[in-house]
Short mmCIF file of C-alpha atoms in Angstrom, two decimals:
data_model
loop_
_atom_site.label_atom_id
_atom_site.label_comp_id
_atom_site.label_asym_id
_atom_site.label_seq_id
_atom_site.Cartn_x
_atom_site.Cartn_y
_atom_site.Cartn_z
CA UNK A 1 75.22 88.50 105.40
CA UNK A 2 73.35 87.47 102.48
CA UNK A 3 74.23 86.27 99.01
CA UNK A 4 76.69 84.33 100.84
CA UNK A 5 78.14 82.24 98.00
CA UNK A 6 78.53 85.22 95.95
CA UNK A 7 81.01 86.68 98.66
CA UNK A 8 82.65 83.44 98.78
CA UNK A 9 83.44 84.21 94.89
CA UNK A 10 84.48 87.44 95.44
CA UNK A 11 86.90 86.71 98.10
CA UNK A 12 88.26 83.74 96.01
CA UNK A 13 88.97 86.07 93.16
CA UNK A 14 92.10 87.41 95.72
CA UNK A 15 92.53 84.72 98.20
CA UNK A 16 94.93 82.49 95.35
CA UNK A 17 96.97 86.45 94.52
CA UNK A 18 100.16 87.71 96.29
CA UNK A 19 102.05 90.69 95.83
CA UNK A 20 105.41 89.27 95.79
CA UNK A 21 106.36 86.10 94.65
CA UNK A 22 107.79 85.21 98.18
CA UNK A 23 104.90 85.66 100.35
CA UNK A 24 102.51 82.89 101.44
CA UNK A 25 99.11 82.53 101.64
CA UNK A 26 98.09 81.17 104.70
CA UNK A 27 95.91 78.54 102.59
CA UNK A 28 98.84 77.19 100.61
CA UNK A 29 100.65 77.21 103.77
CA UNK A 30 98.34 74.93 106.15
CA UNK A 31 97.49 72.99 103.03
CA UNK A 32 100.78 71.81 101.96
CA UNK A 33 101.18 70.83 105.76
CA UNK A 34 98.78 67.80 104.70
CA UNK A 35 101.31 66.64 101.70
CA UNK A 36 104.70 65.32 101.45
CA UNK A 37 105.65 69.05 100.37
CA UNK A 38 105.11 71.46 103.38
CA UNK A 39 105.73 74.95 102.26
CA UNK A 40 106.50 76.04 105.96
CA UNK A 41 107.48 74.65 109.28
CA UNK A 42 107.08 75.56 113.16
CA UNK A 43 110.93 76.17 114.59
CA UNK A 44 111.67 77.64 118.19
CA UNK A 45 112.84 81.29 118.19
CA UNK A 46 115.28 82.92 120.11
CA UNK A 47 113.34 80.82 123.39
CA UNK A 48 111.36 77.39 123.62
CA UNK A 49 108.72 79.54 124.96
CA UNK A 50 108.21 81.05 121.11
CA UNK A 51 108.14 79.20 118.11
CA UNK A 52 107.64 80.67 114.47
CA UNK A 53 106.26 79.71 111.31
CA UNK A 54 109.55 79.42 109.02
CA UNK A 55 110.22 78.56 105.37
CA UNK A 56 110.23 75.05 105.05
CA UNK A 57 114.59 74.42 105.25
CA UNK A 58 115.30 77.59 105.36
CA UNK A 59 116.62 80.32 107.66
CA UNK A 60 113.58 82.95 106.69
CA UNK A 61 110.82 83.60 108.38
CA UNK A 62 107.25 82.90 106.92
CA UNK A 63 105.30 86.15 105.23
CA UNK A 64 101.77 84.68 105.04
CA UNK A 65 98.83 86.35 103.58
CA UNK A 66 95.34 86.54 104.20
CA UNK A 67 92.23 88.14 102.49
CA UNK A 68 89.36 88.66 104.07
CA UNK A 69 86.17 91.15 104.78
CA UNK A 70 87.02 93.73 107.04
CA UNK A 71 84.81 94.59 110.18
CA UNK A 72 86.60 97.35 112.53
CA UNK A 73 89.42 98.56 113.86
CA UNK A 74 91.01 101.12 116.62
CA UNK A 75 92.03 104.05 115.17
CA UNK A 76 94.83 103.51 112.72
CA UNK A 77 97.16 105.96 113.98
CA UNK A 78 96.74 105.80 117.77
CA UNK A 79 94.87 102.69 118.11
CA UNK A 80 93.44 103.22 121.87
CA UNK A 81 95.72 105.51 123.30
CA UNK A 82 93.93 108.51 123.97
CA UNK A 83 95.59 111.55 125.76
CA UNK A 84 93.85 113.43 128.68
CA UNK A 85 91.19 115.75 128.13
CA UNK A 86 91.13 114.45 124.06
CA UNK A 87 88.02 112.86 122.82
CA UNK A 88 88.47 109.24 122.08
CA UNK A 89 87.77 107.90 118.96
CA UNK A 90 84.47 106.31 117.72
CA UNK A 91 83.86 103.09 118.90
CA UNK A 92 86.65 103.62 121.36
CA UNK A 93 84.87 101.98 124.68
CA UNK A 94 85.51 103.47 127.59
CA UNK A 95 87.61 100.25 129.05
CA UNK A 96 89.58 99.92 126.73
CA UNK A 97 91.06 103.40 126.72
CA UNK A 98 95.03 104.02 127.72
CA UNK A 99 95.96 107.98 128.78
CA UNK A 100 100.16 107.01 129.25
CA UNK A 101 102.07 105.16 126.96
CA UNK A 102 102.51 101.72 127.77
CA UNK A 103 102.81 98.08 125.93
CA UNK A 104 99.10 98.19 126.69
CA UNK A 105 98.23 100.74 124.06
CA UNK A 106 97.20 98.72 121.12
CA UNK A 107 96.05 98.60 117.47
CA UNK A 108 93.15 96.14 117.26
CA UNK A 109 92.24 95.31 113.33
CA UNK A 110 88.99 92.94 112.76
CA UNK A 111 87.90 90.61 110.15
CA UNK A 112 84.36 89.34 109.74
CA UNK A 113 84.68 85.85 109.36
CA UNK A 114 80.92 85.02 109.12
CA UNK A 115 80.61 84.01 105.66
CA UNK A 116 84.09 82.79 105.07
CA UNK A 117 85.55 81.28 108.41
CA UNK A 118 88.80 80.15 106.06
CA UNK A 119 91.38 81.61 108.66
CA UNK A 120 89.94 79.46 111.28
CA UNK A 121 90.97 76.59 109.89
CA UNK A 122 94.01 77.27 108.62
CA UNK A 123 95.31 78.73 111.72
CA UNK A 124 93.86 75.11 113.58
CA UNK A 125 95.72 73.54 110.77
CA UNK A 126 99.02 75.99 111.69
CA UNK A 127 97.85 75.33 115.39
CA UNK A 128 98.29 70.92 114.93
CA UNK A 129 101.42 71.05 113.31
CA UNK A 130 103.22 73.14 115.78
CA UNK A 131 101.53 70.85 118.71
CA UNK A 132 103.24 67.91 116.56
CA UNK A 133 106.63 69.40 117.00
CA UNK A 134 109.22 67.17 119.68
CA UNK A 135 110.26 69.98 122.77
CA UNK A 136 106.93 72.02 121.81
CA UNK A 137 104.82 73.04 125.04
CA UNK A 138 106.56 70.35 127.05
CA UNK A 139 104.44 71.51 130.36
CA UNK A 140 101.80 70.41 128.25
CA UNK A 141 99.74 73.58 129.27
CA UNK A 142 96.58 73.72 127.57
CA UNK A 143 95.57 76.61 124.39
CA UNK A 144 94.27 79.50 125.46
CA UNK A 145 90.49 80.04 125.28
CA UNK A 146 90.99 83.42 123.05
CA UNK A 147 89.77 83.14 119.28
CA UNK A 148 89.62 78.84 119.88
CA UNK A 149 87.84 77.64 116.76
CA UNK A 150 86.93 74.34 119.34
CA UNK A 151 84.93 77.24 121.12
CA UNK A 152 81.19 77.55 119.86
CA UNK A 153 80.43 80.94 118.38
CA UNK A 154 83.15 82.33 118.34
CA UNK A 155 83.77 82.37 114.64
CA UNK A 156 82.18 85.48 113.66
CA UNK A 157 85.57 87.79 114.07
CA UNK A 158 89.02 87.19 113.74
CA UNK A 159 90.63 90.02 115.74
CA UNK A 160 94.64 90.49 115.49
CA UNK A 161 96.59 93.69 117.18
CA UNK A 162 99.69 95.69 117.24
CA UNK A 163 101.22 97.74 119.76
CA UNK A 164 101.43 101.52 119.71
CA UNK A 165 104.65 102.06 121.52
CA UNK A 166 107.74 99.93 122.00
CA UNK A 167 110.28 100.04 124.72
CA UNK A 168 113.20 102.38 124.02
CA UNK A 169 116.62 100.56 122.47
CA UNK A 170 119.79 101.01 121.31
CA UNK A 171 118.61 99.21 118.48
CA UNK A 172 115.51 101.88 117.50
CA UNK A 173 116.92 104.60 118.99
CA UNK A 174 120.40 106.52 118.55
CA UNK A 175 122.57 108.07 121.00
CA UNK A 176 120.94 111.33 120.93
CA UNK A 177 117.38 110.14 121.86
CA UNK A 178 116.38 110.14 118.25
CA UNK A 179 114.10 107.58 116.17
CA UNK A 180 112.43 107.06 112.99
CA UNK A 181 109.70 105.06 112.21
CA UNK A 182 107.86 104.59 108.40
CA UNK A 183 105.22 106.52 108.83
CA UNK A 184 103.61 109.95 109.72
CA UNK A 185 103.32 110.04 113.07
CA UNK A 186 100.48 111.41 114.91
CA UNK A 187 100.59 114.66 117.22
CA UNK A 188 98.96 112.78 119.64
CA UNK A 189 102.23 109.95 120.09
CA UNK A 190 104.42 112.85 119.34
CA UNK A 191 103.09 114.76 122.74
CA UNK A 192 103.27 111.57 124.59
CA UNK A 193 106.89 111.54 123.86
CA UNK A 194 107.59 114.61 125.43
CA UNK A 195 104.98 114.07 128.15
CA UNK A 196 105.82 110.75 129.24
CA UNK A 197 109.85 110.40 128.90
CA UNK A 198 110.33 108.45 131.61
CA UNK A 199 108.26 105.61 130.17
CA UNK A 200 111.20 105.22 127.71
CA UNK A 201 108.72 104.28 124.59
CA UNK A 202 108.43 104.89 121.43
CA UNK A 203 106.14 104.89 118.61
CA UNK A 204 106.53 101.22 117.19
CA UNK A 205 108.50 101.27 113.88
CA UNK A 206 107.06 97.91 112.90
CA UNK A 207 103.07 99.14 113.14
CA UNK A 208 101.49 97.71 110.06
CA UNK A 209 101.48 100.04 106.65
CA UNK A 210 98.26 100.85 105.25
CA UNK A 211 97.96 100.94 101.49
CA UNK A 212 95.11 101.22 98.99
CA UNK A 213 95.05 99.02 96.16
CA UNK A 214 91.51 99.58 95.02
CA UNK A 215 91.43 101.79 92.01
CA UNK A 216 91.30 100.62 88.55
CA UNK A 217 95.12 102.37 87.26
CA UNK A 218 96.29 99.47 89.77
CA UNK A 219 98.71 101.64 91.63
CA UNK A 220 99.97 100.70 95.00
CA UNK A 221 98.37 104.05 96.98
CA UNK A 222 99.71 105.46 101.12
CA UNK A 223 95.93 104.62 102.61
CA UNK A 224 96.36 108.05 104.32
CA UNK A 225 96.81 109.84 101.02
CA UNK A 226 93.41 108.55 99.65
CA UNK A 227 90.17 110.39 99.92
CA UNK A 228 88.99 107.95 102.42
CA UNK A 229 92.29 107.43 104.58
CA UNK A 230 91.09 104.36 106.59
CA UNK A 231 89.57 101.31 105.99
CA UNK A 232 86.01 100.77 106.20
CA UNK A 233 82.77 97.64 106.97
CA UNK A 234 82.79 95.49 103.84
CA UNK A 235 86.25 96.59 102.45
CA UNK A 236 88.36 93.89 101.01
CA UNK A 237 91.52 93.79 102.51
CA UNK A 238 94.51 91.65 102.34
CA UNK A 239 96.77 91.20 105.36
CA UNK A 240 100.27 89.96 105.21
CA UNK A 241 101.83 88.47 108.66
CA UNK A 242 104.51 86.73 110.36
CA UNK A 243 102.71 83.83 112.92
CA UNK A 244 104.24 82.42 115.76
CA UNK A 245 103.11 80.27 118.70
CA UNK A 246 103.58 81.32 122.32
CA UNK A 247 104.03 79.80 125.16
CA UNK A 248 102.85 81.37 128.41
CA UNK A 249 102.92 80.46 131.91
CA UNK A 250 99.77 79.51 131.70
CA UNK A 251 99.00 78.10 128.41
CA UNK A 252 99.89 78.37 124.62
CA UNK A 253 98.20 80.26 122.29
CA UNK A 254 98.66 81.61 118.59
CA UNK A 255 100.62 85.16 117.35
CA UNK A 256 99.48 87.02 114.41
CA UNK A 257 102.15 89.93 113.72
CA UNK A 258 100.57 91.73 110.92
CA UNK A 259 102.73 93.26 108.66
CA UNK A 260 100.70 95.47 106.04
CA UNK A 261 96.88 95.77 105.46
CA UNK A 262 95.69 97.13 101.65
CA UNK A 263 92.92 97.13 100.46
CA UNK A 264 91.78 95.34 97.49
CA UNK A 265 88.23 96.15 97.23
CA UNK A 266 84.78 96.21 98.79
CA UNK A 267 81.71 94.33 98.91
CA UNK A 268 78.92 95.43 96.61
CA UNK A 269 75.99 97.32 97.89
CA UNK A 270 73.23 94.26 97.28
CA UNK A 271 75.38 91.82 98.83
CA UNK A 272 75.18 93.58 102.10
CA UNK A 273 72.20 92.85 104.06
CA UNK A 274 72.46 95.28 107.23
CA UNK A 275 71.90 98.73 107.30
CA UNK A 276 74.54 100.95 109.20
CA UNK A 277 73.05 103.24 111.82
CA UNK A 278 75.62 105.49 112.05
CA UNK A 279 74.96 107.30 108.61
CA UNK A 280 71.78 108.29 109.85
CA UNK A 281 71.15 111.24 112.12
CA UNK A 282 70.59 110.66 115.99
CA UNK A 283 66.74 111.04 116.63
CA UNK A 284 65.11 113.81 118.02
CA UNK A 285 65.74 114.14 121.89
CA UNK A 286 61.58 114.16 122.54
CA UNK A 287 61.25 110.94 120.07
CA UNK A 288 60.41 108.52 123.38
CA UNK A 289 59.91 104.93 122.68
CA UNK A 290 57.15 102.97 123.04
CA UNK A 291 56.52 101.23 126.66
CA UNK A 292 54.76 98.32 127.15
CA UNK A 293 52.17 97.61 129.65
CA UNK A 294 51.04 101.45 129.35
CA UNK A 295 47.93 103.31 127.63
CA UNK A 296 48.91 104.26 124.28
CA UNK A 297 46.70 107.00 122.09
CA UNK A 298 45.83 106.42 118.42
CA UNK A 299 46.70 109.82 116.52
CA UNK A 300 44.85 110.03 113.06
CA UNK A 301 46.95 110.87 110.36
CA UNK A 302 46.86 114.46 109.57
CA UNK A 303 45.89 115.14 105.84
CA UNK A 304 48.59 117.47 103.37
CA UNK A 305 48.29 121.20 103.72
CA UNK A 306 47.53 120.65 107.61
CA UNK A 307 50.50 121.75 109.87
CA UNK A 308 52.48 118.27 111.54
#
């Protein structure tokens, strides 16, 4: 991207903002890990083999928050579960595509981190201070390669996920096989439901909410009641999450659980140096490239009023 410190400006304009007075930004949070007055603190969970960002001295889990530029995501309703004989999504690749409900079915949300590469270092921050902790990875594994700011290059993205389904409870689901999640779910889960009962999933009641914050009454909007109902390259968006640290059997590695994604914003057009393809039309199927090594013709230009 160009006009790079004018993005940087932009972003800082919601980076220091919350929407409630108890949420975290994940600055303030790795930040006050380097004073005398840390604002959070990295406790075991329910297992030594997870351990979660808390309040500092309290009993209440961290809500951190994050703005950044977004880059692409899954679908937002069915992330990469795709039924038989549907057309996937967009983007979708092939590999990546799940036809029976599973804890493999995913929503995958992406920040471009090119310009501002913040997050990194917070989360490395995040990352020391749970490393620091006594009883904390005491097979001394090593982190996992995935999104490791140590690793060259690969800073560009910072990619975080939900699932699609969860496994069936008698916590999310009551006696009589029902469930309710907050949110309009999509035919497409609804059908794999019936399909697919002996899976025992469900659609996940904690998938992130999508909201739209970006219109100048300041109103707090359902993304999927707007006139674009998903978020877009270049939006603005702010992500709030729970983080936690987990401990595998073979190494240790960080866990963003998103919570909500709004959007705040979006890039201005002159700040945006690529062009997208896909708003233009596919070219013509006899357009054929040009090879090299070959005999290539010279056609003069044909002069107006003369048919092309």
């Amino acid at each position: 991207m160009a006009h790079a410190q004018e993005i940087l400006d932009i972003l800082a304009t919601w980076q220091s903002k919350r929407f409630r007075e108890s949420d975290i930004t994940i600055s303030d949070a790795a930040e006050s890990l380097t004073t005398g007055y840390p604002l959070v603190e990295a406790r075991p969970g329910t297992s030594s083999s997870r351990w979660i960002i808390m309040k500092k001295d309290t009993k209440k889990v961290a809500v951190l928050s994050f703005v950044g530029i977004w880059a692409w995501s899954s679908d937002l309703c069915t992330g990469n579960y795709v039924p038989s004989g549907c057309d996937a999504p967009d983007g979708l690749p092939e590999s990546r595509i799940q036809d029976i409900p599973s804890y493999r079915c995913e929503f995958t949300y992406a920040f471009d981190t090119t310009t501002d590469p913040s997050i990194w270092d917070h989360v490395k921050t995040l990352e020391a201070h749970v490393v620091s902790q006594n009883g904390f990875n005491k097979g001394n594994k090593s982190r996992r390669n995935w999104q490791n700011s140590n690793i060259i290059g690969s800073r560009q993205r910072y990619i975080v996920a939900a699932k699609v389904f969860t496994r069936r409870t008698p916590h999310n689901t009551k006696d009589c096989g029902k469930f309710t999640v907050p949110y309009k779910i999509h035919p497409w889960l609804s059908e794999a439901m019936e399909n697919y009962p002996d899976t025992f999933q469900i659609p996940n009641p904690d998938r992130p909410r999508y909201y739209d914050y970006s219109g100048s009454d300041s109103i707090l909007r359902n993304l999927q009641d707007t006139n674009i109902p998903k978020f877009n390259c270049n939006d603005i968006v702010l992500m709030t999450f729970k983080m936690g640290f987990v401990i595998g059997n073979d190494n240790w590695y960080p866990e963003v659980v998103p919570i909500e994604f709004i959007q705040v914003g979006k890039l201005p057009e002159h700040v945006v140096s690529y062009t997208d393809s896909a708003v233009y039309p596919a070219l013509d199927p006899e357009y054929s490239p040009l090879e090299l090594g070959t005999p290539v013709s010279v056609i003069e230009s044909k002069r107006f009023g003369n048919s092309l």
